[in-house]
mmCIF file of C-alpha atoms in Angstrom:
data_model
loop_
_atom_site.group_PDB
_atom_site.id
_atom_site.type_symbol
_atom_site.label_atom_id
_atom_site.label_comp_id
_atom_site.label_asym_id
_atom_site.label_seq_id
_atom_site.Cartn_x
_atom_site.Cartn_y
_atom_site.Cartn_z
ATOM 1 C CA LEU K 1 -71.750 -17.768 -56.457
ATOM 2 C CA ARG K 2 -68.199 -15.591 -57.259
ATOM 3 C CA GLU K 3 -69.575 -12.008 -56.749
ATOM 4 C CA SER K 4 -71.094 -13.582 -53.750
ATOM 5 C CA GLU K 5 -68.273 -14.994 -52.157
ATOM 6 C CA ALA K 6 -66.123 -11.499 -53.570
ATOM 7 C CA ARG K 7 -69.232 -9.842 -51.276
ATOM 8 C CA PHE K 8 -68.905 -11.248 -48.373
ATOM 9 C CA ARG K 9 -65.289 -11.075 -48.416
ATOM 10 C CA ASN K 10 -64.736 -7.382 -49.399
ATOM 11 C CA ILE K 11 -67.745 -7.457 -45.587
ATOM 12 C CA PHE K 12 -65.531 -9.401 -43.380
ATOM 13 C CA ASN K 13 -62.481 -7.912 -44.589
ATOM 14 C CA GLN K 14 -63.912 -4.182 -43.706
ATOM 15 C CA THR K 15 -64.889 -3.981 -40.390
ATOM 16 C CA PHE K 16 -63.368 -2.647 -37.972
ATOM 17 C CA GLN K 17 -64.174 -5.287 -35.723
ATOM 18 C CA LEU K 18 -61.740 -8.777 -34.848
ATOM 19 C CA CYS K 19 -63.917 -10.988 -36.373
ATOM 20 C CA GLY K 20 -63.834 -15.352 -38.405
ATOM 21 C CA ILE K 21 -65.133 -18.552 -38.749
ATOM 22 C CA LEU K 22 -65.224 -21.413 -37.163
ATOM 23 C CA ASN K 23 -65.686 -25.274 -37.226
ATOM 24 C CA LEU K 24 -68.049 -26.246 -34.574
ATOM 25 C CA ASP K 25 -64.850 -28.279 -32.792
ATOM 26 C CA GLY K 26 -62.971 -24.763 -32.709
ATOM 27 C CA THR K 27 -61.041 -24.782 -35.999
ATOM 28 C CA VAL K 28 -60.515 -21.959 -37.543
ATOM 29 C CA ILE K 29 -61.298 -21.726 -40.809
ATOM 30 C CA ALA K 30 -60.802 -17.913 -42.154
ATOM 31 C CA ALA K 31 -60.227 -14.473 -40.341
ATOM 32 C CA ASN K 32 -60.175 -11.031 -41.555
ATOM 33 C CA GLN K 33 -57.984 -9.042 -41.973
ATOM 34 C CA THR K 34 -58.263 -6.697 -39.222
ATOM 35 C CA SER K 35 -57.983 -9.598 -37.176
ATOM 36 C CA LEU K 36 -55.112 -11.084 -38.519
ATOM 37 C CA ASP K 37 -53.345 -7.363 -37.975
ATOM 38 C CA PHE K 38 -53.494 -7.115 -34.454
ATOM 39 C CA ILE K 39 -52.064 -9.894 -34.279
ATOM 40 C CA SER K 40 -49.384 -9.576 -36.686
ATOM 41 C CA ALA K 41 -50.174 -12.233 -38.360
ATOM 42 C CA ARG K 42 -51.265 -13.664 -41.866
ATOM 43 C CA GLU K 43 -54.050 -16.176 -42.964
ATOM 44 C CA GLU K 44 -52.402 -18.944 -43.344
ATOM 45 C CA GLU K 45 -50.505 -18.877 -39.706
ATOM 46 C CA VAL K 46 -54.133 -19.542 -38.267
ATOM 47 C CA LEU K 47 -55.357 -21.812 -40.101
ATOM 48 C CA GLY K 48 -57.192 -25.241 -39.321
ATOM 49 C CA ARG K 49 -56.283 -24.450 -35.855
ATOM 50 C CA PRO K 50 -57.942 -24.456 -32.869
ATOM 51 C CA PHE K 51 -58.854 -20.539 -31.968
ATOM 52 C CA TRP K 52 -57.244 -21.634 -28.489
ATOM 53 C CA ASP K 53 -53.429 -22.062 -29.514
ATOM 54 C CA THR K 54 -53.981 -18.766 -32.240
ATOM 55 C CA PRO K 55 -51.937 -15.258 -31.014
ATOM 56 C CA TRP K 56 -54.774 -14.213 -29.749
ATOM 57 C CA TRP K 57 -55.315 -16.339 -26.449
ATOM 58 C CA THR K 58 -52.659 -17.668 -25.907
ATOM 59 C CA HIS K 59 -50.820 -15.346 -23.642
ATOM 60 C CA SER K 60 -53.612 -17.310 -21.374
ATOM 61 C CA GLY K 61 -54.983 -20.023 -19.698
ATOM 62 C CA GLU K 62 -57.523 -19.373 -18.054
ATOM 63 C CA LEU K 63 -59.127 -17.499 -21.420
ATOM 64 C CA GLN K 64 -57.759 -19.737 -23.407
ATOM 65 C CA ALA K 65 -59.714 -22.995 -20.843
ATOM 66 C CA TRP K 66 -62.451 -20.965 -21.193
ATOM 67 C CA LEU K 67 -63.187 -20.381 -24.450
ATOM 68 C CA LYS K 68 -62.641 -24.359 -25.541
ATOM 69 C CA LYS K 69 -65.829 -24.187 -23.832
ATOM 70 C CA ALA K 70 -67.141 -21.366 -25.052
ATOM 71 C CA VAL K 71 -66.978 -22.996 -28.041
ATOM 72 C CA ALA K 72 -69.016 -26.610 -26.949
ATOM 73 C CA ARG K 73 -71.575 -25.345 -25.814
ATOM 74 C CA ALA K 74 -71.381 -22.709 -29.132
ATOM 75 C CA ALA K 75 -71.482 -26.392 -30.493
ATOM 76 C CA ARG K 76 -75.279 -26.954 -28.840
ATOM 77 C CA GLY K 77 -76.349 -23.710 -29.689
ATOM 78 C CA LYS K 78 -75.826 -20.843 -27.338
ATOM 79 C CA SER K 79 -74.448 -17.648 -27.881
ATOM 80 C CA GLU K 80 -71.581 -16.438 -25.626
ATOM 81 C CA ARG K 81 -70.163 -13.419 -24.917
ATOM 82 C CA LYS K 82 -67.473 -11.900 -22.368
ATOM 83 C CA GLU K 83 -64.953 -9.111 -21.698
ATOM 84 C CA VAL K 84 -61.506 -10.906 -22.494
ATOM 85 C CA THR K 85 -58.072 -9.449 -23.264
ATOM 86 C CA HIS K 86 -56.087 -9.569 -25.928
ATOM 87 C CA ARG K 87 -52.260 -9.066 -25.963
ATOM 88 C CA ALA K 88 -50.690 -7.339 -29.237
ATOM 89 C CA PRO K 89 -47.275 -7.902 -30.940
ATOM 90 C CA ASP K 90 -46.472 -5.532 -28.592
ATOM 91 C CA GLY K 91 -46.881 -6.963 -25.153
ATOM 92 C CA LYS K 92 -49.814 -4.334 -24.367
ATOM 93 C CA ILE K 93 -53.745 -6.298 -22.951
ATOM 94 C CA HIS K 94 -56.004 -4.996 -25.030
ATOM 95 C CA TYR K 95 -59.557 -5.581 -24.328
ATOM 96 C CA PHE K 96 -62.155 -6.747 -26.406
ATOM 97 C CA ASP K 97 -65.797 -7.658 -25.515
ATOM 98 C CA PHE K 98 -65.744 -11.562 -27.818
ATOM 99 C CA SER K 99 -68.272 -12.600 -28.869
ATOM 100 C CA LEU K 100 -69.108 -16.726 -30.082
ATOM 101 C CA LYS K 101 -71.614 -17.099 -32.448
ATOM 102 C CA PRO K 102 -73.423 -20.196 -33.880
ATOM 103 C CA PHE K 103 -74.719 -19.350 -37.411
ATOM 104 C CA ARG K 104 -77.598 -21.931 -38.584
ATOM 105 C CA ASP K 105 -78.169 -22.922 -41.793
ATOM 106 C CA LEU K 106 -81.250 -22.552 -43.495
ATOM 107 C CA SER K 107 -82.652 -25.819 -41.756
ATOM 108 C CA GLY K 108 -82.066 -24.877 -38.946
ATOM 109 C CA GLU K 109 -79.014 -26.798 -37.956
ATOM 110 C CA ILE K 110 -74.948 -25.135 -35.659
ATOM 111 C CA ARG K 111 -72.525 -25.215 -39.392
ATOM 112 C CA TYR K 112 -70.014 -22.890 -37.855
ATOM 113 C CA LEU K 113 -69.458 -20.534 -34.939
ATOM 114 C CA ILE K 114 -68.446 -16.825 -34.966
ATOM 115 C CA PRO K 115 -66.816 -15.335 -32.766
ATOM 116 C CA GLU K 116 -66.211 -11.712 -32.906
ATOM 117 C CA SER K 117 -64.658 -8.678 -30.722
ATOM 118 C CA ARG K 118 -64.714 -5.410 -30.505
ATOM 119 C CA ASN K 119 -61.563 -3.108 -28.551
ATOM 120 C CA ILE K 120 -62.831 -1.859 -25.946
ATOM 121 C CA THR K 121 -59.932 -0.714 -23.760
ATOM 122 C CA GLY K 122 -60.346 2.917 -25.007
ATOM 123 C CA ARG K 123 -63.141 2.824 -22.952
ATOM 124 C CA ILE K 124 -62.343 0.314 -20.048
ATOM 125 C CA GLN K 125 -59.134 3.067 -20.010
ATOM 126 C CA ALA K 126 -61.829 5.743 -19.553
ATOM 127 C CA GLU K 127 -63.255 3.710 -16.415
ATOM 128 C CA LYS K 128 -59.942 3.006 -14.702
ATOM 129 C CA ALA K 129 -59.470 7.388 -15.098
ATOM 130 C CA SER K 130 -62.226 7.879 -13.804
ATOM 131 C CA ALA K 131 -62.763 5.751 -10.677
ATOM 132 C CA ALA K 132 -59.057 6.621 -9.642
ATOM 133 C CA ALA K 133 -60.182 10.281 -10.187
ATOM 134 C CA LEU K 134 -62.397 9.483 -7.959
ATOM 135 C CA ASN K 135 -60.963 7.759 -5.162
ATOM 136 C CA GLN K 136 -58.636 10.764 -4.879
ATOM 137 C CA LEU K 137 -60.943 13.318 -4.761
ATOM 138 C CA ARG K 138 -63.616 11.448 -2.050
ATOM 139 C CA LEU K 139 -59.789 11.356 -0.102
ATOM 140 C CA PHE K 140 -59.460 14.844 -0.617
ATOM 141 C CA ILE K 141 -62.947 15.522 0.763
ATOM 142 C CA ASP K 142 -63.044 13.521 3.827
ATOM 143 C CA SER K 143 -59.708 14.267 4.889
ATOM 144 C CA SER K 144 -60.753 17.772 5.293
ATOM 145 C CA PRO K 145 -62.613 18.644 8.155
ATOM 146 C CA ASP K 146 -64.849 20.825 7.421
ATOM 147 C CA LEU K 147 -68.529 19.796 6.365
ATOM 148 C CA CYS K 148 -68.001 19.059 2.744
ATOM 149 C CA PHE K 149 -70.718 16.962 0.257
ATOM 150 C CA LEU K 150 -71.720 17.471 -3.466
ATOM 151 C CA LYS K 151 -75.525 17.336 -5.525
ATOM 152 C CA ASP K 152 -76.998 16.586 -8.218
ATOM 153 C CA LEU K 153 -79.146 19.860 -10.406
ATOM 154 C CA GLU K 154 -81.925 18.158 -8.332
ATOM 155 C CA GLY K 155 -80.798 18.546 -5.394
ATOM 156 C CA ARG K 156 -79.774 14.423 -4.177
ATOM 157 C CA TYR K 157 -76.338 14.359 -2.203
ATOM 158 C CA LEU K 158 -74.133 12.270 -3.730
ATOM 159 C CA ILE K 159 -71.329 12.998 -1.916
ATOM 160 C CA VAL K 160 -70.649 13.288 1.969
ATOM 161 C CA ASN K 161 -67.377 13.650 3.711
ATOM 162 C CA THR K 162 -67.076 12.162 7.262
ATOM 163 C CA ALA K 163 -66.492 15.799 9.335
ATOM 164 C CA ASN K 164 -70.301 15.934 7.567
ATOM 165 C CA ALA K 165 -71.205 12.072 8.042
ATOM 166 C CA ARG K 166 -70.318 13.287 11.783
ATOM 167 C CA PHE K 167 -71.288 16.340 12.143
ATOM 168 C CA PHE K 168 -75.241 15.256 11.183
ATOM 169 C CA GLY K 169 -75.212 11.565 12.608
ATOM 170 C CA ARG K 170 -75.097 9.634 9.866
ATOM 171 C CA GLU K 171 -73.295 7.773 7.529
ATOM 172 C CA GLU K 172 -70.640 8.159 4.314
ATOM 173 C CA SER K 173 -71.814 8.000 1.277
#
């Protein structure tokens, strides 16, 4: 039993994702080292507290309210998933793909809830940068009085500027 517990703890604490274990009422009973490191906390600072009242969630009343409801739904057997934010101790907001899943015993009864978060901040920042760059390109192309367009390798139009659309009597894309 001790060897099995040690193996579980080692795996639990080695994952790069934020992970924990909750009672069915949302009380934190375990948090892995990655999740504790993210908020610069010790395990005893979060154990026994309602999950929504821990530093991962206290920056957003809206997310806390959602999480309370998500815990109730997960305790009834429904898996939850949502893009959420967590504030790091330095004040920076990070984006996470969060899931909350019921954990069933061998008889199928729900015993615990498993919260898990994967940091997607880099992806979100890249998407925002890409959207901003596309918007700048669009503004630049639309400001040209010349007929401008962009096609893909199959010859499909991806972008047509205002001047081009007007000339051919079509809508911009």
